[in-house]
Coordinates of C-alpha atoms in Angstrom, one line a residue:
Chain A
X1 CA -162.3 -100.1 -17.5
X2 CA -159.4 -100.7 -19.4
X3 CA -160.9 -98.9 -22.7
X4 CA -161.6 -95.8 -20.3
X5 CA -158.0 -95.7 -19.2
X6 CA -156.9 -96.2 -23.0
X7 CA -158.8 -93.3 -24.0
X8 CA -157.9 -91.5 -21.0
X9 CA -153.8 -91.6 -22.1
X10 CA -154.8 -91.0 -25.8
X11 CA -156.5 -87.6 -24.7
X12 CA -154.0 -86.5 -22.7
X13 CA -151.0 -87.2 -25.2
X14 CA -153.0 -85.0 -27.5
X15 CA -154.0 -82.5 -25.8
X16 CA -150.1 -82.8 -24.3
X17 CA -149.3 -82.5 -28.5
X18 CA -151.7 -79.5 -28.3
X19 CA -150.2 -77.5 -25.9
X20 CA -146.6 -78.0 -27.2
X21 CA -147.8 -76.4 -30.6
X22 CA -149.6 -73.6 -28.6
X23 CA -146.3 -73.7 -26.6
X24 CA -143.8 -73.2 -29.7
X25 CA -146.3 -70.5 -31.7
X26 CA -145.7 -68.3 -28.4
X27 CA -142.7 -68.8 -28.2
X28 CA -141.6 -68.0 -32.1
X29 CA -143.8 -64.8 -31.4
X30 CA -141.9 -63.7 -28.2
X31 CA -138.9 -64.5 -30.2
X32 CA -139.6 -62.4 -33.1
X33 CA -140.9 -59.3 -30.8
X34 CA -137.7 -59.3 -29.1
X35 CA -135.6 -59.1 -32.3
X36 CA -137.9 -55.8 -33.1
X37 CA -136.8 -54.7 -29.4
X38 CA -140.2 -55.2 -28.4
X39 CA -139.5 -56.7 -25.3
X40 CA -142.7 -55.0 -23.3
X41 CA -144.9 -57.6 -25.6
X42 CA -142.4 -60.5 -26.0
X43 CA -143.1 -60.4 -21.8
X44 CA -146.6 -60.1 -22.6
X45 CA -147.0 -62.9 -25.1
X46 CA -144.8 -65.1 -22.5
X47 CA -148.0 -65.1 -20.1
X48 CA -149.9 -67.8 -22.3
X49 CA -146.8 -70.3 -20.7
X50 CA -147.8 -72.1 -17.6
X51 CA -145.3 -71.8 -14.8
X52 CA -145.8 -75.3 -14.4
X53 CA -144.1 -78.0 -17.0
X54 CA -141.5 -78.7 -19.1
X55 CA -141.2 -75.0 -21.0
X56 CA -141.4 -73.4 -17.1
X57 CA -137.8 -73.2 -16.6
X58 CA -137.2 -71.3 -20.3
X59 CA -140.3 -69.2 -19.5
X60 CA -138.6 -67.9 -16.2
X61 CA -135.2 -67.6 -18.2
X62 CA -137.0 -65.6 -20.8
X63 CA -139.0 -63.3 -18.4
X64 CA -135.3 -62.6 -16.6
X65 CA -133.8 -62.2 -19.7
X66 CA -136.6 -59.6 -21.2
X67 CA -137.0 -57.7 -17.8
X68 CA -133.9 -56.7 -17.8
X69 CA -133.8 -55.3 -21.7
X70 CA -136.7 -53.4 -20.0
X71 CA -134.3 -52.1 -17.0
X72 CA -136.9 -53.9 -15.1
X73 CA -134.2 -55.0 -12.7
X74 CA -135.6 -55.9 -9.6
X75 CA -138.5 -58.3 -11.9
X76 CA -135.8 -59.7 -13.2
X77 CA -133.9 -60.7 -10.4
X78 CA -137.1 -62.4 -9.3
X79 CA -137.5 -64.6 -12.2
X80 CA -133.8 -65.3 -12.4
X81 CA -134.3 -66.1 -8.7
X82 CA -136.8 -68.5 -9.3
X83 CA -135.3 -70.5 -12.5
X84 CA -132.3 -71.1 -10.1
X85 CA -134.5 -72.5 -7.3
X86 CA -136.3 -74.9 -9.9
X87 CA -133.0 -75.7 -11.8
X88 CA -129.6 -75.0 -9.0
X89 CA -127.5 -76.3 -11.4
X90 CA -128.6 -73.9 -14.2
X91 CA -125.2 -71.6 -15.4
X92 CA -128.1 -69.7 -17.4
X93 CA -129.8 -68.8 -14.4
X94 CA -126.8 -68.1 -12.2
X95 CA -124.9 -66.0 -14.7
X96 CA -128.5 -64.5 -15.7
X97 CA -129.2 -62.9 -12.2
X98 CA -125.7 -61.1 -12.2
X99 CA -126.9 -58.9 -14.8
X100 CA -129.3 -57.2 -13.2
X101 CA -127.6 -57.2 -10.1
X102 CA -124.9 -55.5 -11.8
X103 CA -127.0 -53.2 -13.1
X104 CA -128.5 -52.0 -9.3
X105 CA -125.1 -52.3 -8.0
X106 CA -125.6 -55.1 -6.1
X107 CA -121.8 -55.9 -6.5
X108 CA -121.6 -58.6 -3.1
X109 CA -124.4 -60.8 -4.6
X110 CA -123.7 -60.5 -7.8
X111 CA -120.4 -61.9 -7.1
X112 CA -121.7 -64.6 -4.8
X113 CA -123.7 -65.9 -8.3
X114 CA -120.7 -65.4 -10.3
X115 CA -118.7 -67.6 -8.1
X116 CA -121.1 -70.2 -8.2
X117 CA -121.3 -70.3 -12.1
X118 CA -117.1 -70.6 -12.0
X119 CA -118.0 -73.0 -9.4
X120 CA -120.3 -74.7 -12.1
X121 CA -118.3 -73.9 -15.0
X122 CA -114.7 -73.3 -14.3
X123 CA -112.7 -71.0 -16.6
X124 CA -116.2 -69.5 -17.7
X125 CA -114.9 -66.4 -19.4
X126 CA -118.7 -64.5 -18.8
X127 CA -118.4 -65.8 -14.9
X128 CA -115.1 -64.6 -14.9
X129 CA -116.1 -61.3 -16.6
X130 CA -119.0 -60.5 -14.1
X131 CA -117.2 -61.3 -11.3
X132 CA -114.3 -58.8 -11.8
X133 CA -116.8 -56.3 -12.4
X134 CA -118.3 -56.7 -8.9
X135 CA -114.9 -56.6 -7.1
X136 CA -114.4 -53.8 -8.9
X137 CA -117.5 -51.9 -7.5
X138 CA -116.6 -53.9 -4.0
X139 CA -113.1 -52.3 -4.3
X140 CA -111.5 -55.5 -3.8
X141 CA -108.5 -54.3 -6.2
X142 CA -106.6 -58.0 -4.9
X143 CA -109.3 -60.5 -5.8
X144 CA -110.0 -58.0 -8.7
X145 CA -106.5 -58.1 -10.0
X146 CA -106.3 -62.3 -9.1
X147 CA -109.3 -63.2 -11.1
X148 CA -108.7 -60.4 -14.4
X149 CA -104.8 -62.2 -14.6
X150 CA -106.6 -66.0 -14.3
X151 CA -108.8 -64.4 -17.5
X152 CA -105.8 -62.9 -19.2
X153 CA -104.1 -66.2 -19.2
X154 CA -106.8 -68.5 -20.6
X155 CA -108.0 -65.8 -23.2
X156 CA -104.6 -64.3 -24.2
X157 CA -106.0 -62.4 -27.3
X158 CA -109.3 -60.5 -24.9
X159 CA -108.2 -56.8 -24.4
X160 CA -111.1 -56.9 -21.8
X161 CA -110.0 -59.1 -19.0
X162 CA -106.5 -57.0 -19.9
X163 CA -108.4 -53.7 -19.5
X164 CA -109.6 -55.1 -16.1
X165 CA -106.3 -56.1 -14.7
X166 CA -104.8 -52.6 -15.8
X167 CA -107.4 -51.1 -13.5
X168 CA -106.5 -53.3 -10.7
X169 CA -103.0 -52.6 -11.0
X170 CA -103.8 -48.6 -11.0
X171 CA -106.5 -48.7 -8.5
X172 CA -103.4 -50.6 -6.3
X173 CA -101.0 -47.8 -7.1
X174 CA -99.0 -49.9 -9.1
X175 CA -98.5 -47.4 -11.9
X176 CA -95.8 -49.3 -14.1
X177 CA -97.8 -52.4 -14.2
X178 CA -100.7 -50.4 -14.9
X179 CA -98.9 -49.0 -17.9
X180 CA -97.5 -52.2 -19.1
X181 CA -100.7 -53.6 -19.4
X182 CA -102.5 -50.7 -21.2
X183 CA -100.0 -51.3 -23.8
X184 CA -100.7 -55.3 -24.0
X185 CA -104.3 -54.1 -24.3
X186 CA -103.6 -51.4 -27.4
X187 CA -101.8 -54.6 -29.0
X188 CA -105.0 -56.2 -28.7
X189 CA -107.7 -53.1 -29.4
X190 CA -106.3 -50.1 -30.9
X191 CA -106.9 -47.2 -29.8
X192 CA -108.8 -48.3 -26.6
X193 CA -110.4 -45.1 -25.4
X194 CA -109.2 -45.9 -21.9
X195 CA -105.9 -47.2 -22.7
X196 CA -104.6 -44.4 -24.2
X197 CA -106.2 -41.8 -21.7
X198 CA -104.4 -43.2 -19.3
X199 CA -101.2 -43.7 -21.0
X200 CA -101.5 -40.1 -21.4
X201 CA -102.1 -38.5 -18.4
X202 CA -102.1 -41.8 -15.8
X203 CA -105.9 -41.7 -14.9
X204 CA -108.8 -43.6 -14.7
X205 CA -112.2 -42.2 -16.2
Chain B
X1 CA -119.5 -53.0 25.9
X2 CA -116.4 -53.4 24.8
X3 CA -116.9 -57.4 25.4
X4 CA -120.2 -57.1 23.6
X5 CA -118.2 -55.5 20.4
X6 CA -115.5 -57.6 20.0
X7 CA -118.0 -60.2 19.9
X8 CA -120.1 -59.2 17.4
X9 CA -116.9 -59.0 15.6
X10 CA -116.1 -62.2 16.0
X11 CA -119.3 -63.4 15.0
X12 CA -119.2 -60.9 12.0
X13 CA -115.9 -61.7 11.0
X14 CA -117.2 -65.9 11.4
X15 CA -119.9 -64.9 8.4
X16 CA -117.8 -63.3 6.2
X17 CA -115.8 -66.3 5.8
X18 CA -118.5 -68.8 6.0
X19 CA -120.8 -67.2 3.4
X20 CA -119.3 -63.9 1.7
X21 CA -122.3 -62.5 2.7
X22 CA -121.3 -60.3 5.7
X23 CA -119.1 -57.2 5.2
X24 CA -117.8 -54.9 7.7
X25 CA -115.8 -52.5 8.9
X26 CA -114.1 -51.7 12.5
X27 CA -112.9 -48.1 12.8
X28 CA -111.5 -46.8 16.3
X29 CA -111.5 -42.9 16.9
X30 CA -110.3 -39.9 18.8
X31 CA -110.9 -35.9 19.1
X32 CA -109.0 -33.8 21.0
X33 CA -110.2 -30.7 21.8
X34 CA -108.4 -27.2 23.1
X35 CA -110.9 -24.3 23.9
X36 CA -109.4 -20.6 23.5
X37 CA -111.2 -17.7 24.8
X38 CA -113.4 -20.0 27.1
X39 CA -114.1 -18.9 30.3
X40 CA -115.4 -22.5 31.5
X41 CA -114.0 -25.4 29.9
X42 CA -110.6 -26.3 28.9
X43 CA -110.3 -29.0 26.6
X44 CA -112.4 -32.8 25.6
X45 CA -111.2 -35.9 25.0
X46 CA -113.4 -38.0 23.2
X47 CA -112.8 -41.8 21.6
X48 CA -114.8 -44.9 20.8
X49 CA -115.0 -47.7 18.7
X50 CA -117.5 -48.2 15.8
X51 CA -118.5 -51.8 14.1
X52 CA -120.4 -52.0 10.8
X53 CA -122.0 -55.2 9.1
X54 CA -123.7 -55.7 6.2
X55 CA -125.3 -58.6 4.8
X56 CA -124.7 -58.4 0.9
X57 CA -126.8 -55.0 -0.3
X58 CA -129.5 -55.9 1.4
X59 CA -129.7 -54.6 5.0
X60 CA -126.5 -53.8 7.5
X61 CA -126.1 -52.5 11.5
X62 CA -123.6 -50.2 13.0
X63 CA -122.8 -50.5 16.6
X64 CA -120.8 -47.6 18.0
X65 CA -119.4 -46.5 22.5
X66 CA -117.9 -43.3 22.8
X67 CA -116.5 -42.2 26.0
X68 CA -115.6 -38.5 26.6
X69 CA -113.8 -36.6 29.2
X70 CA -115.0 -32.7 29.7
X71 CA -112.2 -30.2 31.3
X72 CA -113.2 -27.4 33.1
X73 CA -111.4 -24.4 34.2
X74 CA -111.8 -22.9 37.7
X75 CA -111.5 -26.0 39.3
X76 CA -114.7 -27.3 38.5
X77 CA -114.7 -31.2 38.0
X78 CA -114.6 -33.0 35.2
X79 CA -117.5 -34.2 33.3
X80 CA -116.9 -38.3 32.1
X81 CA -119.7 -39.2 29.8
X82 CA -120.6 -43.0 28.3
X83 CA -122.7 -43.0 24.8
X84 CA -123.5 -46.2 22.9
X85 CA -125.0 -46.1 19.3
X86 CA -126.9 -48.8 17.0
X87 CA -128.3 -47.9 13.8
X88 CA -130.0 -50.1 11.6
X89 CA -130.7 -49.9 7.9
X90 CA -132.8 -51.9 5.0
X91 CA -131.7 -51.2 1.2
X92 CA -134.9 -51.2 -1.1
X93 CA -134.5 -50.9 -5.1
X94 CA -136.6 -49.1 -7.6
X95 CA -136.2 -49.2 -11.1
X96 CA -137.9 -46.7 -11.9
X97 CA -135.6 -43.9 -10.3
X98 CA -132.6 -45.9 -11.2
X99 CA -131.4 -46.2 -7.5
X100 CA -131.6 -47.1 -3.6
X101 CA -133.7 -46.1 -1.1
X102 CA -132.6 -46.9 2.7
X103 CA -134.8 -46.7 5.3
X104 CA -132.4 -46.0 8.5
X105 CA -133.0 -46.1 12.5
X106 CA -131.1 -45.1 14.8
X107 CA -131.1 -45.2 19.0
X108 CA -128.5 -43.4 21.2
X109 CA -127.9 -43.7 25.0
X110 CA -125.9 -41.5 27.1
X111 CA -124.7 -41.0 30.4
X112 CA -122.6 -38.5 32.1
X113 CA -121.8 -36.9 35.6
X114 CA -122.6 -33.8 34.9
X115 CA -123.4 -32.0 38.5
X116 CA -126.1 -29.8 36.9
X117 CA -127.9 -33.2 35.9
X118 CA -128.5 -31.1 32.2
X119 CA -126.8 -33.1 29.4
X120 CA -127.2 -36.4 31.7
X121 CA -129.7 -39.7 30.4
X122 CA -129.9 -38.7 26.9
X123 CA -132.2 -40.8 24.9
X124 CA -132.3 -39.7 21.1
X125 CA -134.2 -41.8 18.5
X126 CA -133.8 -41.2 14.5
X127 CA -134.6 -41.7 11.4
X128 CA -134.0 -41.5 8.0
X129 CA -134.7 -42.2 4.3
X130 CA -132.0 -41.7 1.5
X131 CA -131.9 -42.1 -1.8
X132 CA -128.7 -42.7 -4.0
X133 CA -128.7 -42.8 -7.9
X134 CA -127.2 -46.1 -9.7
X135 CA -124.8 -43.8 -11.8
X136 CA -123.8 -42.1 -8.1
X137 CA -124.3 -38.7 -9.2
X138 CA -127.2 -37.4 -6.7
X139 CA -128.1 -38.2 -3.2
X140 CA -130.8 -37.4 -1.0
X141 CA -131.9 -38.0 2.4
X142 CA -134.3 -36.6 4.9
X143 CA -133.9 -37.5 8.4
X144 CA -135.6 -37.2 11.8
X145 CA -134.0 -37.1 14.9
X146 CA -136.1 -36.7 18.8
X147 CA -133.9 -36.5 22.0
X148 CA -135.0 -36.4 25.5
X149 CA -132.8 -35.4 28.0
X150 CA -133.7 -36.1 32.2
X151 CA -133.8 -32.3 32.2
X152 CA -137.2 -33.0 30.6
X153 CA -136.4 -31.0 27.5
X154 CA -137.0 -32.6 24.3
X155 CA -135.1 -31.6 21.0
X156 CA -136.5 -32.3 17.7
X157 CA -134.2 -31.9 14.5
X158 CA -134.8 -32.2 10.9
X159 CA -132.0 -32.6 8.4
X160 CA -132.9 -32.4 4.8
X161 CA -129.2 -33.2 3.0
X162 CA -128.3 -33.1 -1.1
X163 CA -125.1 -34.4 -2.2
X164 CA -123.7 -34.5 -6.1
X165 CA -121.2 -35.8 -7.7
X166 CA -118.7 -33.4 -9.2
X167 CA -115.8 -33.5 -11.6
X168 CA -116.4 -36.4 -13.2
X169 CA -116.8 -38.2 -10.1
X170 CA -113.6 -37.3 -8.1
X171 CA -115.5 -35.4 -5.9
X172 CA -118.7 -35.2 -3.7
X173 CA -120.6 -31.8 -2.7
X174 CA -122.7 -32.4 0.5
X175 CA -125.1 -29.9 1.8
X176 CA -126.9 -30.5 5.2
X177 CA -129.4 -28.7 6.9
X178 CA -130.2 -29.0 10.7
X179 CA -133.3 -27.4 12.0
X180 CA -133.6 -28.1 15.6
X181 CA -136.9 -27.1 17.6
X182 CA -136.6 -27.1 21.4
X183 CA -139.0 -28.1 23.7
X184 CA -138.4 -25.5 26.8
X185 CA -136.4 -22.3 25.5
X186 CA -134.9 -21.9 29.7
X187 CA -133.0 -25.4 29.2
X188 CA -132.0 -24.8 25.6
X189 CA -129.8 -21.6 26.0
X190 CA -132.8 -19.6 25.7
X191 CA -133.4 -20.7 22.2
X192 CA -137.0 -22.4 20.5
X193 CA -134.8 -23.4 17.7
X194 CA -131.1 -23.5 15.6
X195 CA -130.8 -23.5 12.4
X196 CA -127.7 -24.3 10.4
X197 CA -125.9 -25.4 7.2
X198 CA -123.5 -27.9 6.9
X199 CA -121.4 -28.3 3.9
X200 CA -118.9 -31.3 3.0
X201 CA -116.5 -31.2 0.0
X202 CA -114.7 -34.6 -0.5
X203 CA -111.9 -35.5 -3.7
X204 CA -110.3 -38.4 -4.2
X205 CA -106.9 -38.5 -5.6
X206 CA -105.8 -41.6 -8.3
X207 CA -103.5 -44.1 -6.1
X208 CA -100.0 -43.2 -7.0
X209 CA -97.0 -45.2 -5.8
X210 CA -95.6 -43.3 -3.0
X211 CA -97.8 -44.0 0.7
X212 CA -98.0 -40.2 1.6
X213 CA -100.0 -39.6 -1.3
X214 CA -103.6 -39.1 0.4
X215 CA -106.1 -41.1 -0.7
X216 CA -108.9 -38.6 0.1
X217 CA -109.6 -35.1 1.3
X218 CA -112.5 -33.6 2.7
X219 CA -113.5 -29.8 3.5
X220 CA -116.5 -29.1 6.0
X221 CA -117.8 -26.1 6.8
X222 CA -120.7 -25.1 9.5
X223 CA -122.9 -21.3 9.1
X224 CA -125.8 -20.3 11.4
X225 CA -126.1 -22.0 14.6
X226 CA -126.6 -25.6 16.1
X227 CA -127.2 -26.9 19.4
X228 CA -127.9 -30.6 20.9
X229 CA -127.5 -31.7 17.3
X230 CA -127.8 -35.2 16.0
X231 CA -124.9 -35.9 13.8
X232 CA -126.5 -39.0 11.7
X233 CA -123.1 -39.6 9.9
X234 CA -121.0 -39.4 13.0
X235 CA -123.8 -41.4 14.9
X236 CA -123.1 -39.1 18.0
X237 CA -125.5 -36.7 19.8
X238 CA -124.0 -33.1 20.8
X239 CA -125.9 -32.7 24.3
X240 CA -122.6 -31.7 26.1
X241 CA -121.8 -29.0 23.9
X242 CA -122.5 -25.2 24.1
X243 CA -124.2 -23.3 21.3
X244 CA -121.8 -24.1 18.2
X245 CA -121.7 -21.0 15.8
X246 CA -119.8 -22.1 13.0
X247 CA -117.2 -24.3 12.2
X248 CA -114.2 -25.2 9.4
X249 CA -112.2 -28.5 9.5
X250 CA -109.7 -30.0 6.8
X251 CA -109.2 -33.7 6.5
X252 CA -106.7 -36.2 5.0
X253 CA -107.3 -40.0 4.4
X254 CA -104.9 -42.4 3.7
X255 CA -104.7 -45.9 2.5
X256 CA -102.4 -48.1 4.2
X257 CA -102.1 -51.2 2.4
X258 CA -102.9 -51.5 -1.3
X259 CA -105.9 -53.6 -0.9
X260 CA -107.9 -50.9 0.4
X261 CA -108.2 -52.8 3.1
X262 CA -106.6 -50.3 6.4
X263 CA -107.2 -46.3 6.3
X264 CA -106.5 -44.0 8.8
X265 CA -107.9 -40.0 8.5
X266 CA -106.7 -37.3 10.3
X267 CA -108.4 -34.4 10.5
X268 CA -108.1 -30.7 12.1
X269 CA -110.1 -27.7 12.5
X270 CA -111.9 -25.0 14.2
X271 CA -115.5 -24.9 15.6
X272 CA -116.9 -21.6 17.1
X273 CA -119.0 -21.7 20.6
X274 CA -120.8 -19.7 22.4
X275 CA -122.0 -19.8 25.7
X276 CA -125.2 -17.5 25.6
X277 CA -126.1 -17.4 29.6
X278 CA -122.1 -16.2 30.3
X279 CA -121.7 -14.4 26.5
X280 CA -119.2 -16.0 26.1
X281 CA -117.9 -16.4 22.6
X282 CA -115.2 -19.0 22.3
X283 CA -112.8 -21.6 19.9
X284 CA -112.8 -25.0 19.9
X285 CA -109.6 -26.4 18.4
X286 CA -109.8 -29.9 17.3
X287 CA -108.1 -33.0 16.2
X288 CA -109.2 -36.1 15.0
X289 CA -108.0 -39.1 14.1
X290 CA -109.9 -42.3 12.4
X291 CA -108.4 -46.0 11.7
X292 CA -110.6 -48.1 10.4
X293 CA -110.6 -51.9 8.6
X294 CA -112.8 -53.3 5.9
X295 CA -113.0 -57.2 6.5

């Protein structure tokens, strides 16, 4: 009995050794396709991974991740969805899902996610990022303008969190502040496109 | 029904702090009217209250109670009317037109004292699928709408609508159409059907310092003719109105805090009536006025 279970655990750690080869084979090849913006067969390729054991959670990631390259949004959200409810304290999954989210507009839930990566991750600069861009399609110019001066103060030198709080302050009808800004972000990006349109002729585009 | 409101409110408002799921909006409105060149009625006074929650993008309710007051001329008494409006809606997402559909249903009730028992017991039932681009630059919607009044006529509407975006997204071209069969010509003004065009120009202006600076204005215009209409974006049913013949109206929104939180519109204009068994062609003058809050 005891010889049976023996060669009962030596099977199953090798076939166990098996699968992880299999496992890293697909997942070099789902890596290489997406490099060539194949991203219809890296999905395709990332069937041959079980949606059950340890390379689950990076298979759902991955199939977020490469659904939304596609513009597969709403696929995406799904896997997202469901690496978040294997892993809640993923910040790969939670930041993940905002994407696509972003991407249909979704601006309330994708700042419900982004908020709970900041939650996870505090001074995340990508949470941060995502989040201002869903108050700005909310139209919450306040929490908008809060959140893109928290990011211009721990990332001094980022013209983008500066480009955000600009359009907070003009969106507010604060036109000087909006000016003032637009200048700290030419210091920063030269020539921004935006900056200077506005600077010009005090609109948004 | 004015309990039942402010308590949804409260329980509205009680989500949006607990979860940041809910959002909503409360807007309380007024039209006065003036007739000229009427032989029968004098002037309207209409106002309600209108709630709105949704629950992130995914699905949202109105909840709307109008009360209007009808004037007549020749001593004839006034007509008082009670109309309460829910509307329902589900957002779905396709990828592969790059937008939102919503599938929309609405129910109205109304109830008046009008003598001649005509426009009394409304019941209208609609609805509607829209579809809005991701980038914003196209909408389009087809809705249904069926009213029975006690008079035992039934009205039957379509409205095919098409809106763009125009100049680089400062403005909004709405087209409408209303095509509205009637069931008994004798109770409909002696029409089968109506058929009009409604068309809605909207700009917004960049927020500037000063208040008075409008944050939005809005030019409608009405050809062809429309009677017992369902107005979908109003959420109100037109059963106490004569034939309407055309129609002009200019409106200005402001934004009363920066936050974007309080707005109030104001808007004037001019609809055309007629009254086909009395031929008698007639103007109604009208103000309205719209304060509304985002929570």
């Amino acid at each position: 009995m005891r010889k049976l279970q023996w060669c009962l655990l030596m099977a199953s750690l090798m076939l166990g050794q098996v699968a992880h080869a299999d496992n890293e084979a697909v997942w070099s090849k789902s890596y290489q396709l997406e490099s060539a913006r194949q991203y219809a067969e890296s999905l395709v390729v990332l069937e041959e991974i079980k949606p059950v054991g340890l390379d689950a959670e990076l298979m759902m990631l991955r199939r977020g991740w490469l659904n939304y390259l596609l513009g597969e949004y709403s696929d995406s959200i799904s896997w997202y969805k469901q690496a978040i409810r294997r892993n809640p304290k993923s910040i790969d999954a939670v930041l993940g899902v905002t994407l696509p989210l972003l991407a249909q507009q979704r601006w309330r839930e994708a700042a419900l996610y982004a908020r709970q990566a900041l939650e996870m991750a505090p001074n995340d600069y990508t949470a941060y990022l995502r989040l201002i861009v869903a108050e700005e399609g909310i139209r919450d110019w306040p929490a908008m303008k809060k959140h893109a001066e928290i990011l211009s103060e721990r990332y001094p030198s980022d013209a983008s969190a500066l480009v955000y709080l600009a359009r907070a302050h003009a969106w507010m009808g604060n036109a000087s502040e909006a000016r003032k800004t637009y200048m700290n972000v030419l210091s920063r990006s030269p020539g921004h496109l935006q900056a200077r349109a506005y600077l010009l002729n005090g609109a948004l585009n | 029904m004015k309990q039942l409101i402010l308590i949804l409110a409260m329980l509205m408002c009680g989500a949006a702090h607990a979860g940041e799921r809910w959002s909503g909006n409360i807007a309380a409105q007024t039209t006065v009217v003036g007739n000229s060149g009427s032989l029968l009625r004098a002037a309207a006074l209409e106002s309600g209250m209108v709630v709105s929650a949704d629950y992130l993008e995914d699905r949202g309710l109105t909840l709307g109670y109008t009360n209007t007051a009808v004037q007549f001329l020749q001593s004839l008494p006034q007509v008082n009317q009670q109309a309460i409006f829910l509307s329902l809606r589900e957002h779905f997402y396709s990828d592969l037109l790059g937008g939102r559909f919503t599938l929309r249903a609405d129910g109205h009730v109304s109830a008046n004292d009008d003598a001649s028992g005509l426009t009394d017991d409304v019941r209208a039932g609609a609805i509607q699928t829209s579809y809005l681009g991701n980038d914003k630059q196209l909408y389009v919607d087809v809705g249904y709408a069926r009213s029975n009044y006690a008079s035992l006529l039934t009205v039957s509407q379509l409205t095919p609508t098409f809106g763009l975006a125009l100049q680089q997204d400062a403005a909004w071209l709405q087209l409408r159409g209303y095509l509205i069969e009637f069931s008994d010509a004798a109770l409909a003004q002696g029409f089968s059907r109506t058929n009009a065009l409604e068309l809605k120009y909207s700009y917004w202006l960049m927020p500037g310092s000063s208040y008075f600076k409008p944050h939005s204005v809005v030019l409608s215009a009405l050809a062809g003719k429309r009677l017992f209409a369902v107005d979908m974006d109003a959420g109100s049913v037109a059963n106490l109105a004569d034939l309407q013949t055309g129609g002009l109206a200019l409106g200005v929104s402001w934004k009363l805090d920066k936050a974007d939180k309080y707005k109030l519109m104001l808007l004037g204009g001019q609809n055309r009536y007629e009254n086909v068994s009395l031929g008698n062609k007639y103007r109604g003058n009208f103000v309205y006025a719209n304060w509304n809050m985002n929570w």
